[in-house]
CSV table of C-alpha atoms in Angstrom, one decimal:
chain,number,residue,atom,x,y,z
A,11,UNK,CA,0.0,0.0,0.0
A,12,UNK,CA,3.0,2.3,1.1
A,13,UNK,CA,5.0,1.4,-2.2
A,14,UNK,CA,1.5,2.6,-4.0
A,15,UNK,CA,1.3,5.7,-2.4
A,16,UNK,CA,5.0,6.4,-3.4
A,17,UNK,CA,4.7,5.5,-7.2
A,18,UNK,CA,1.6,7.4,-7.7
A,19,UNK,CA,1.4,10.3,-5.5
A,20,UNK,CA,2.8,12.7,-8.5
A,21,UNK,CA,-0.2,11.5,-10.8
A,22,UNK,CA,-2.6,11.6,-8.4
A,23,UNK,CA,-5.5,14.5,-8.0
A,24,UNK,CA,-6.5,15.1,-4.5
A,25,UNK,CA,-9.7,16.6,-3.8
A,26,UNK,CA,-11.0,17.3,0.3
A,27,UNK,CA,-13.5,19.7,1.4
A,28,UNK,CA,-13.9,22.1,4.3
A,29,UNK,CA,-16.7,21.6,5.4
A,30,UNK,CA,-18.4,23.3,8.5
A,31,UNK,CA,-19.2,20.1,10.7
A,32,UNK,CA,-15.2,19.7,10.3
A,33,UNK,CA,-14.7,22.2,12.7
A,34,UNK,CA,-18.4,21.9,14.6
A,35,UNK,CA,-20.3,24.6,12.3
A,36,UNK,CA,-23.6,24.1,10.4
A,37,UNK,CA,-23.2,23.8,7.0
A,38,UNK,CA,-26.2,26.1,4.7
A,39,UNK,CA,-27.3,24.0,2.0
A,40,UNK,CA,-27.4,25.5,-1.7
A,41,UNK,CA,-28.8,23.6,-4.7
A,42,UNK,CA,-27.3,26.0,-7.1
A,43,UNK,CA,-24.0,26.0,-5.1
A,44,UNK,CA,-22.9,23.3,-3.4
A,45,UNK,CA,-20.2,25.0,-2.7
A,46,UNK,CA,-19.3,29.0,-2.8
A,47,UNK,CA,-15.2,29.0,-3.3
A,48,UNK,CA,-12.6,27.0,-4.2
A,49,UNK,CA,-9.0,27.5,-3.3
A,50,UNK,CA,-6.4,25.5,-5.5
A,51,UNK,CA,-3.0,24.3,-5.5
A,52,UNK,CA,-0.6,22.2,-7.8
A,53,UNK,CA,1.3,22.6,-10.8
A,54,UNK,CA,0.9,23.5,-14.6
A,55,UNK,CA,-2.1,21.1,-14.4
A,56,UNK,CA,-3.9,23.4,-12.4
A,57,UNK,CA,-2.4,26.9,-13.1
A,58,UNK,CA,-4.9,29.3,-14.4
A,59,UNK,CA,-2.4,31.8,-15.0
A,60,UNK,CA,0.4,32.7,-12.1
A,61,UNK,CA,3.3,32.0,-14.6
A,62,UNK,CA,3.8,34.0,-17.3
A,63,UNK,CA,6.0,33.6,-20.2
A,64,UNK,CA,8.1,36.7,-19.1
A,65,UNK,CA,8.6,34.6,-15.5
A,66,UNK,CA,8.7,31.0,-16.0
A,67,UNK,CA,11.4,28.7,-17.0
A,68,UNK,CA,12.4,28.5,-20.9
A,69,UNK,CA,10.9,25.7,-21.4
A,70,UNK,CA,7.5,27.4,-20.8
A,71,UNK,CA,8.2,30.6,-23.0
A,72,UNK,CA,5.0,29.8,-25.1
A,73,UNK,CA,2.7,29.7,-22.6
A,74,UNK,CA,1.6,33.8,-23.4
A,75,UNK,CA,1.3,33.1,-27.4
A,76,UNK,CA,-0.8,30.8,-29.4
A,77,UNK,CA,-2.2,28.6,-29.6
A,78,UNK,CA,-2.5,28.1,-25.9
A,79,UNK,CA,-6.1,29.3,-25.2
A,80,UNK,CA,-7.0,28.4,-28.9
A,81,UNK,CA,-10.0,26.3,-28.5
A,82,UNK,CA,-11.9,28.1,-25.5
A,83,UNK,CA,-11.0,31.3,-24.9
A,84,UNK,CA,-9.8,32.1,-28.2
A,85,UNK,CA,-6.7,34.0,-26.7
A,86,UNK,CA,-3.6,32.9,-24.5
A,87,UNK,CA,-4.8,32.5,-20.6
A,88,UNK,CA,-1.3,31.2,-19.4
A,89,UNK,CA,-3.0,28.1,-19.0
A,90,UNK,CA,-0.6,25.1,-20.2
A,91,UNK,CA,-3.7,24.5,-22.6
A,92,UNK,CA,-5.2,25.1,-25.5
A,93,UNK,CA,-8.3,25.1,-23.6
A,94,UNK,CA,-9.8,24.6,-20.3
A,95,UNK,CA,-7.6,22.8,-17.4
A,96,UNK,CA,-9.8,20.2,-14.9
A,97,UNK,CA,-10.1,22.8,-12.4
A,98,UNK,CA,-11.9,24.9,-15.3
A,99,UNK,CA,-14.4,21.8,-15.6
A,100,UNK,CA,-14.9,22.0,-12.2
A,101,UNK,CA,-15.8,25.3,-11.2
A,102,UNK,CA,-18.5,25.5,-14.3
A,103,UNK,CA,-19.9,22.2,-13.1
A,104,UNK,CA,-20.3,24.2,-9.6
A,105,UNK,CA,-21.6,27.0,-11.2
A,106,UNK,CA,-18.3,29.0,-10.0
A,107,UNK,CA,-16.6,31.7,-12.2
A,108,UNK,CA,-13.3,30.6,-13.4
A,109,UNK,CA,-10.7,30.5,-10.0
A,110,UNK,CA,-8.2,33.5,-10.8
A,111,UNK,CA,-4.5,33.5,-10.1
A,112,UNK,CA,-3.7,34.7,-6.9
A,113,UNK,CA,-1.1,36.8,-9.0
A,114,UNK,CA,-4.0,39.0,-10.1
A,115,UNK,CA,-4.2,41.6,-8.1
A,116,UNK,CA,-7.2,43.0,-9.6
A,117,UNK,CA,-9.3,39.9,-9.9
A,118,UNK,CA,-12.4,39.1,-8.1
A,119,UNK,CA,-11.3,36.4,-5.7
A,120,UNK,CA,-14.9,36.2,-3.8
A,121,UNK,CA,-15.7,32.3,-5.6
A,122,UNK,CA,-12.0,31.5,-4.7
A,123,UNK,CA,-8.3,31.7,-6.0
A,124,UNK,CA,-5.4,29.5,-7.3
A,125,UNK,CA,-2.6,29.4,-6.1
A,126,UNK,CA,-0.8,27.0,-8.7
A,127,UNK,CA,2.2,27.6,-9.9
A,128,UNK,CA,3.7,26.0,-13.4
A,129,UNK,CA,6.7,23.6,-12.9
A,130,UNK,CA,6.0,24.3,-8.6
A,131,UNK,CA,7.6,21.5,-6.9
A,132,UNK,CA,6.3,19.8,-3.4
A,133,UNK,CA,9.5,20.0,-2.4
A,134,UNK,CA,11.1,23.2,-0.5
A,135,UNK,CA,12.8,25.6,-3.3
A,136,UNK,CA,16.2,25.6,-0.8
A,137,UNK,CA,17.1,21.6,-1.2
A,138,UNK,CA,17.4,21.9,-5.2
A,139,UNK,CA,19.5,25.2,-3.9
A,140,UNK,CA,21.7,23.4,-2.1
A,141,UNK,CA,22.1,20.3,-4.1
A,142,UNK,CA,22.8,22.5,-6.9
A,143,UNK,CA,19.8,22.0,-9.0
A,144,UNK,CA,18.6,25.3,-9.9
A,145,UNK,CA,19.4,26.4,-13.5
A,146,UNK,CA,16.3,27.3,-15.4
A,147,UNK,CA,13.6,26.1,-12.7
A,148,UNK,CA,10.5,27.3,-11.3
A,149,UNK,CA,11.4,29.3,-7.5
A,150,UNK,CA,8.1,28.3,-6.4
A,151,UNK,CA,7.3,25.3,-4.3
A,152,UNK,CA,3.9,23.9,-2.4
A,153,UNK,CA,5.3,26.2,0.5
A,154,UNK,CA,5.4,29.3,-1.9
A,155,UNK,CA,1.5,28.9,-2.3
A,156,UNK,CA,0.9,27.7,0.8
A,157,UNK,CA,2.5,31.2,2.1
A,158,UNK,CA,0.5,33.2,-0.8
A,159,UNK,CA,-2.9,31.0,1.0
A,160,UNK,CA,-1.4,33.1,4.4
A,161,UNK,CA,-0.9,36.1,3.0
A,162,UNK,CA,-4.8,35.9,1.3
A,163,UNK,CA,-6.1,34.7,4.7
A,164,UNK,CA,-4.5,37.6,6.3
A,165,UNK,CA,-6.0,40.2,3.7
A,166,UNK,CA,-9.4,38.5,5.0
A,167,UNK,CA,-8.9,39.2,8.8
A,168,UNK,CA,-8.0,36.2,9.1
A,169,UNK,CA,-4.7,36.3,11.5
A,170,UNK,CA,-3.0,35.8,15.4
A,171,UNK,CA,-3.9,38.3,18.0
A,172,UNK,CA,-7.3,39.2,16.5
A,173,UNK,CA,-10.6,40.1,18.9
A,174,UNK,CA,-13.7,39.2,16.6
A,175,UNK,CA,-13.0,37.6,13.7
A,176,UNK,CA,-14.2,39.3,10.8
A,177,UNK,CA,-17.3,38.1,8.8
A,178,UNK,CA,-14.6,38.1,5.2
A,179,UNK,CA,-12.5,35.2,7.4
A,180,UNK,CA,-15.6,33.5,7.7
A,181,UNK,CA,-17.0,33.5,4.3
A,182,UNK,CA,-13.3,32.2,3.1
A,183,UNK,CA,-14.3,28.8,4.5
A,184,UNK,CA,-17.7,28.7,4.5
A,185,UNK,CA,-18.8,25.4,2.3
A,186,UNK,CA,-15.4,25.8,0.8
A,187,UNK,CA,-13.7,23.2,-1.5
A,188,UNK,CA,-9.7,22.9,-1.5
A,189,UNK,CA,-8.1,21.2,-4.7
A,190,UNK,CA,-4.6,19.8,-4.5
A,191,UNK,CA,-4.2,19.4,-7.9
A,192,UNK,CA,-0.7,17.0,-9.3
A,193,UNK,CA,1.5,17.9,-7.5
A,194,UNK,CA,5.4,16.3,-7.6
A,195,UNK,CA,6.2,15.2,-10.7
A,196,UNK,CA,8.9,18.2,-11.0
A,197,UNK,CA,10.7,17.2,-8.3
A,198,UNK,CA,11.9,14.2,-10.2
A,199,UNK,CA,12.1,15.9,-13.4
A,200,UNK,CA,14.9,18.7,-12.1
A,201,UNK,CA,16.6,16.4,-10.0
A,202,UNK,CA,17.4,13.6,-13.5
A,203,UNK,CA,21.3,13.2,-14.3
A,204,UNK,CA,21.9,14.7,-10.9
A,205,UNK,CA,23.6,12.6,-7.5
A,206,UNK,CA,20.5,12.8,-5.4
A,207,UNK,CA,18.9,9.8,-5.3
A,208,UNK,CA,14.9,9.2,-6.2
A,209,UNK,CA,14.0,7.9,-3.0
A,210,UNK,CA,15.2,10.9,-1.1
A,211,UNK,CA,12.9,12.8,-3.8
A,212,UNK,CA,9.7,10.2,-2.7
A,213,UNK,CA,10.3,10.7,0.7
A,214,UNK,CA,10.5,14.4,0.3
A,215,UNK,CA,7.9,14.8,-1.4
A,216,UNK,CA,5.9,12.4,0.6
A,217,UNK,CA,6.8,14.6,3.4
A,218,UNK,CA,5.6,17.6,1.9
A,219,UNK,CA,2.5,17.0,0.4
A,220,UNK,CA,1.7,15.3,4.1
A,221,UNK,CA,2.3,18.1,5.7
A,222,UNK,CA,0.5,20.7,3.2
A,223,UNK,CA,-2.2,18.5,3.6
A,224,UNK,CA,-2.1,18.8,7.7
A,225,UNK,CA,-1.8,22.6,7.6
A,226,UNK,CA,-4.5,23.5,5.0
A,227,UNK,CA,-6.8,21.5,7.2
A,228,UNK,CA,-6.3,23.5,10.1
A,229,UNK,CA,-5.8,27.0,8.5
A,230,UNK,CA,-9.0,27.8,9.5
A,231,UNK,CA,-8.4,27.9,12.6
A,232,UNK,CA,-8.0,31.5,13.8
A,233,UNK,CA,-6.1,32.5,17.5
A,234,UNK,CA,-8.3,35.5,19.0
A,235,UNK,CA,-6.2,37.6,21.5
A,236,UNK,CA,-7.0,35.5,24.8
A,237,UNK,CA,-4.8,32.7,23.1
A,238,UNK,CA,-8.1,30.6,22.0
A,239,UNK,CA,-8.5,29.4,19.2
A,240,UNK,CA,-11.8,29.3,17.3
A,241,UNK,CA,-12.5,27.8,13.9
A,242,UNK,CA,-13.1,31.0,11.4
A,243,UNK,CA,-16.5,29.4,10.1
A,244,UNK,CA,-18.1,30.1,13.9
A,245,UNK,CA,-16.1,32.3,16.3
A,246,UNK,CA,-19.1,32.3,18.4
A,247,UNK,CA,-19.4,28.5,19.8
A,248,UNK,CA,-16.3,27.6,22.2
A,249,UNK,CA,-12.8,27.2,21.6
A,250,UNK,CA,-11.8,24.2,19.9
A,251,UNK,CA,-8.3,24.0,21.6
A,252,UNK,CA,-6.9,26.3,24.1
């Protein structure tokens, strides 16, 4: 089962949900919506337009010309597509707008944002750094965008040290879906012809995905300034740890 895990973790699309009774709220049902935002993460399979051609690796120079966006939008997205990515088929079958890039900064973000990043690797942009594997490579990693997912939270109200949580931090995760779209296959692809072995790449990215995972489940939860901490769907029931 491990060894399965470890073979197909790069191919593999990952879909959880936020819901409210996660974290003890009632959840408002919606037969239009079933959900009102998504927030994504992952690679070029899930990139809706955070790389550009002017900052992404070479090998991803054509992303801002045709005939990427050819058969949809009839004009380049920076989608590494001619059309629509999964997480395009999604958010129309949820009657959602198309998920900007978190790049954007004059996008409407209020249905969600993506946060994925073209070539983005699970692992930590400072190991291919140090193991000299950084010629012509995308900076970002899983921990870029899980610090962009911070900084978004944050422009929400949503931060440490705060009295009454603000209703924006509360609609971020209100009947939210969170897609972790393919994540990892990068890793193996900049570290070919080098010294460092692929199962230190697994276990890496094992590591890191495992731990994305762990911390995006519990970024709702929101310290008020008497050190308790309250899940941001419902700061009015009692502290779920102290």
């Amino acid at each position: 089962m491990a060894s399965s895990i470890k073979l197909n973790i790069s191919s593999q699309i990952i879909i959880f949900t936020i819901l409210s009774s996660f974290f003890s709220c009632t959840i408002a049902s919606s037969k239009s919506r079933p959900f009102k935002a998504i927030y994504a993460f992952g690679d070029s399979y899930t990139d809706t337009g955070n790389t550009a051609s002017s900052n992404g690796p070479s090998s991803f120079m054509h992303v801002s010309s045709p005939p990427y966006g050819n058969t949809f939008f009839h004009h380049p997205t920076n989608r590494y597509s001619d059309g629509r990515l999964v997480i395009d088929f999604v958010t129309q079958t949820l009657s959602l707008p198309f998920l900007p890039p978190y790049r954007n900064p004059k996008a409407d973000k209020s249905y969600g944002v993506n946060f994925a990043v073209a070539g983005s690797t699970s692992i930590i942009h400072s190991f291919f750094v140090k193991n000299n594997l950084t010629l012509n490579i995308t900076p970002q990693s899983l921990q870029t965008q899980l610090i962009w997912f911070n900084k978004f939270l944050e422009s929400k109200g949503c931060y440490k040290g705060l009295e009454n949580i603000s209703k924006e931090c509360k609609a971020v995760f209100d009947d939210a879906l969170i897609w972790v779209g393919e994540i990892g296959a990068n890793d193996y692809a900049y570290s070919v012809g080098s010294s460092v072995p692929t199962k230190t790449i697994q276990d890496l990215s094992i590591a890191s995905l495992t731990s994305f995972l762990k911390i995006s489940l519990t970024s709702c939860l929101v310290r008020s300034s008497n050190g308790e901490v309250y899940s941001c769907s419902d700061a009015s029931r009692p502290p779920l740890m102290q």
